[in-house]
Structure formats: C-alpha cells, structure tokens
Tab-separated table of C-alpha atoms in Angstrom:
chain	number	residue	atom	x	y	z
A	23	MET	CA	97.900	77.811	174.338
A	24	LYS	CA	100.769	80.279	174.080
A	25	LEU	CA	101.594	82.815	171.396
A	26	LYS	CA	105.260	83.609	170.891
A	27	VAL	CA	106.291	86.478	168.679
A	28	ARG	CA	109.668	85.137	167.783
A	29	LYS	CA	111.168	82.639	165.462
A	30	SER	CA	111.093	79.077	166.640
A	31	ARG	CA	114.100	76.860	166.124
A	32	LEU	CA	111.703	74.903	163.957
A	33	TRP	CA	111.790	77.682	161.350
A	34	LYS	CA	115.286	76.674	160.286
A	35	LEU	CA	114.207	73.065	159.922
A	36	TYR	CA	111.011	74.141	158.180
A	37	ASN	CA	112.995	76.248	155.728
A	38	LEU	CA	115.286	73.327	154.915
A	39	ILE	CA	112.334	71.043	154.209
A	40	PHE	CA	110.144	73.663	152.513
A	41	PRO	CA	112.623	75.997	150.797
A	42	ASN	CA	109.900	77.775	148.782
A	43	ALA	CA	108.231	79.145	151.897
A	44	ASP	CA	108.831	82.743	152.917
A	45	ILE	CA	110.188	82.220	156.406
A	46	ASN	CA	109.143	85.754	157.417
A	47	THR	CA	105.465	84.927	156.901
A	48	VAL	CA	105.357	81.344	158.192
A	49	TYR	CA	103.386	80.585	161.336
A	50	ILE	CA	104.287	77.412	163.204
A	51	ALA	CA	101.992	75.536	165.559
A	52	PHE	CA	103.834	73.167	167.846
A	53	GLY	CA	102.270	71.393	170.801
A	54	ARG	CA	100.683	74.200	172.792
A	55	THR	CA	102.500	77.112	171.180
A	56	ILE	CA	101.945	79.157	168.048
A	57	PHE	CA	105.073	80.930	166.833
A	58	ILE	CA	104.158	84.024	164.894
A	59	PRO	CA	106.137	86.554	162.828
A	60	LYS	CA	106.566	90.067	164.173
A	61	HIS	CA	103.613	91.423	162.203
A	62	GLY	CA	101.069	89.549	164.339
A	63	ILE	CA	98.206	87.193	163.574
A	64	THR	CA	94.657	87.705	162.343
A	65	GLN	CA	91.687	85.948	163.917
A	66	ASP	CA	91.092	83.680	160.930
A	67	LEU	CA	94.738	82.640	160.888
A	68	MET	CA	94.551	82.018	164.639
A	69	ILE	CA	91.696	79.562	163.935
A	70	HIS	CA	93.890	77.859	161.315
A	71	GLU	CA	96.854	77.489	163.673
A	72	MET	CA	94.679	76.418	166.602
A	73	THR	CA	93.360	73.646	164.375
A	74	HIS	CA	96.935	72.421	164.005
A	75	LEU	CA	97.393	72.524	167.801
A	76	TYR	CA	94.241	70.437	168.141
A	77	GLN	CA	95.542	68.011	165.500
A	78	GLN	CA	98.714	67.712	167.594
A	79	LYS	CA	96.563	67.057	170.692
A	80	HIS	CA	98.062	70.136	172.418
A	81	SER	CA	101.022	67.939	173.260
A	82	TYR	CA	104.695	68.486	172.545
A	83	PHE	CA	105.158	64.722	172.302
A	84	TYR	CA	102.420	64.332	169.673
A	85	ALA	CA	103.616	67.479	167.936
A	86	TRP	CA	106.903	65.762	167.069
A	87	ILE	CA	105.011	62.771	165.617
A	88	TRP	CA	102.600	65.075	163.775
A	89	TRP	CA	105.442	67.136	162.259
A	90	PHE	CA	107.312	64.004	161.190
A	91	LYS	CA	104.222	62.754	159.349
A	92	TYR	CA	103.523	66.251	157.982
A	93	VAL	CA	106.977	66.448	156.443
A	94	ILE	CA	107.177	62.987	154.873
A	95	ASP	CA	103.566	62.244	153.915
A	96	LYS	CA	102.017	64.546	151.305
A	97	LYS	CA	98.523	63.074	151.801
A	98	PHE	CA	98.697	63.567	155.559
A	99	ARG	CA	99.956	67.140	155.085
A	100	TYR	CA	97.088	67.835	152.702
A	101	SER	CA	94.448	66.374	155.042
A	102	GLN	CA	95.706	68.520	157.903
A	103	GLU	CA	95.847	71.701	155.822
A	104	LEU	CA	92.444	71.054	154.243
A	105	GLN	CA	90.876	70.853	157.689
A	106	ALA	CA	92.729	73.944	158.952
A	107	TYR	CA	92.037	76.074	155.866
A	108	SER	CA	88.371	75.022	155.833
A	109	LYS	CA	87.939	76.133	159.450
A	110	GLN	CA	89.750	79.357	158.629
A	111	LEU	CA	87.387	79.960	155.697
A	112	LYS	CA	84.334	79.182	157.801
A	113	PHE	CA	85.400	81.824	160.308
A	114	ALA	CA	86.116	84.330	157.533
A	115	TYR	CA	82.737	83.637	155.887
A	116	GLN	CA	80.887	84.171	159.148
A	117	SER	CA	82.849	87.332	159.892
A	118	PHE	CA	82.167	88.863	156.481
A	119	LYS	CA	78.626	90.185	156.328
A	120	HIS	CA	77.314	92.245	153.475
A	121	LYS	CA	73.742	93.265	152.677
A	122	ASP	CA	74.307	92.709	148.970
A	123	ARG	CA	74.287	88.934	148.392
A	124	ASN	CA	76.197	89.293	145.127
A	125	ILE	CA	79.052	91.091	146.852
A	126	ALA	CA	79.074	88.534	149.685
A	127	PHE	CA	79.108	85.664	147.175
A	128	LYS	CA	81.924	87.264	145.190
A	129	GLN	CA	83.952	87.786	148.372
A	130	ARG	CA	83.516	84.131	149.389
A	131	MET	CA	84.611	82.976	145.938
A	132	GLN	CA	87.732	85.162	146.191
A	133	MET	CA	88.506	83.684	149.616
A	134	LYS	CA	88.186	80.128	148.286
A	135	ASP	CA	90.354	81.020	145.311
A	136	SER	CA	93.026	82.506	147.557
A	137	VAL	CA	93.106	79.436	149.804
A	138	ALA	CA	93.271	77.051	146.832
A	139	LYS	CA	96.202	79.043	145.425
A	140	THR	CA	97.980	78.913	148.778
A	141	MET	CA	97.413	75.176	149.175
A	142	SER	CA	98.755	74.494	145.682
A	143	HIS	CA	101.768	76.779	146.152
A	144	PRO	CA	105.224	75.151	145.872
A	145	MET	CA	105.879	76.024	149.527
A	146	TYR	CA	103.743	72.963	150.364
A	147	LYS	CA	105.860	70.806	148.052
A	148	ASP	CA	103.161	70.207	145.442
A	149	MET	CA	100.787	68.528	147.843
A	150	VAL	CA	97.769	69.308	145.632
A	151	SER	CA	96.784	70.994	142.384
A	152	TYR	CA	94.825	74.244	142.432
A	153	GLU	CA	91.779	72.548	140.862
A	154	GLN	CA	91.765	69.707	143.401
A	155	ALA	CA	92.203	72.097	146.330
A	156	ARG	CA	89.317	74.249	145.114
A	157	LYS	CA	87.050	71.211	144.696
A	158	ASP	CA	87.964	69.717	148.076
A	159	ILE	CA	87.526	73.017	149.924
A	160	GLU	CA	84.016	73.398	148.524
A	161	GLU	CA	83.108	69.792	149.406
A	162	PHE	CA	84.594	70.037	152.903
A	163	ILE	CA	82.772	73.269	153.670
A	164	GLU	CA	79.442	71.934	152.359
A	165	LYS	CA	79.770	68.632	154.177
A	166	PHE	CA	80.892	69.875	157.566
A	167	PHE	CA	79.686	73.451	157.823
A	168	ASN	CA	76.516	73.604	155.711
A	169	LEU	CA	77.582	76.876	154.103
C-alpha cells in the first residue's frame, strides 16, 4: 500500500460524477494507493480507505471495475461504504476509552450520528437516507463486531 499526498487524476473525474463533494477533503483509494489531501489522514480514516483497497483486491485492474460499479450502482456504492464506515467506527470505538460509561456511550452515539449524516450527504448522490444509514450501521456493527 502506498500513500500519496497529492491529487490523483481521479479527483477530476470524481468531481464530475459527485459534484457535491468537497474535492479538498476527498480521499481516494485506488488499487494499492490511497491519495490523500495535504492535511493528512487519521488512523480511523486510514482503516476506512484500506477497506476500499481490500474491496478492490489491491489491484489496479480490479480498481477500475470497482470504481465503475461504485459510480453507476447506488446499492453497490452503499454496500462498500457501509462496510468501510463500520470498520472505521469499530476502530474509533476501540480507540475511545472513558471510565464514565455514560460519556463513552454518548461519544459512540455521536460517532454513529456523524457517519450516518456523511453517508446520507448529497456528495454520495443520495445513496441512502439518514435513518436507513443509522439503522444499518447499528445492525452491521452488532452483527459483525459484537459491540
């Protein structure tokens, strides 16, 4: 896996397809490379983008197929993002430790809320409603991570 702190040529294409995305904050996973904006990448976001590399089989050939499906198929896009965001949340949950269970619970709820808002944002071309994203995130995390 490589990290490149520069804009990929894919950003222009991405911006044409997803005009509501802020191109200065978009991370792009392609094959074996994660293209990141100048401000860097957090560990939880690295988990998210590495999930996309895994989904693309760490292959530039499969990455083209994956991106084609991602662009044209809303259900496919949602399935891929649900998996990536759920892994990102799992990492964030495990990283956030607080002695007060109420504070920890509140923090987890805020994280879920933030992810559901992101997934339902127009930048993803209305792939899911906020309510559905919230429900699916909770189910995915319970089913696969026992959290």
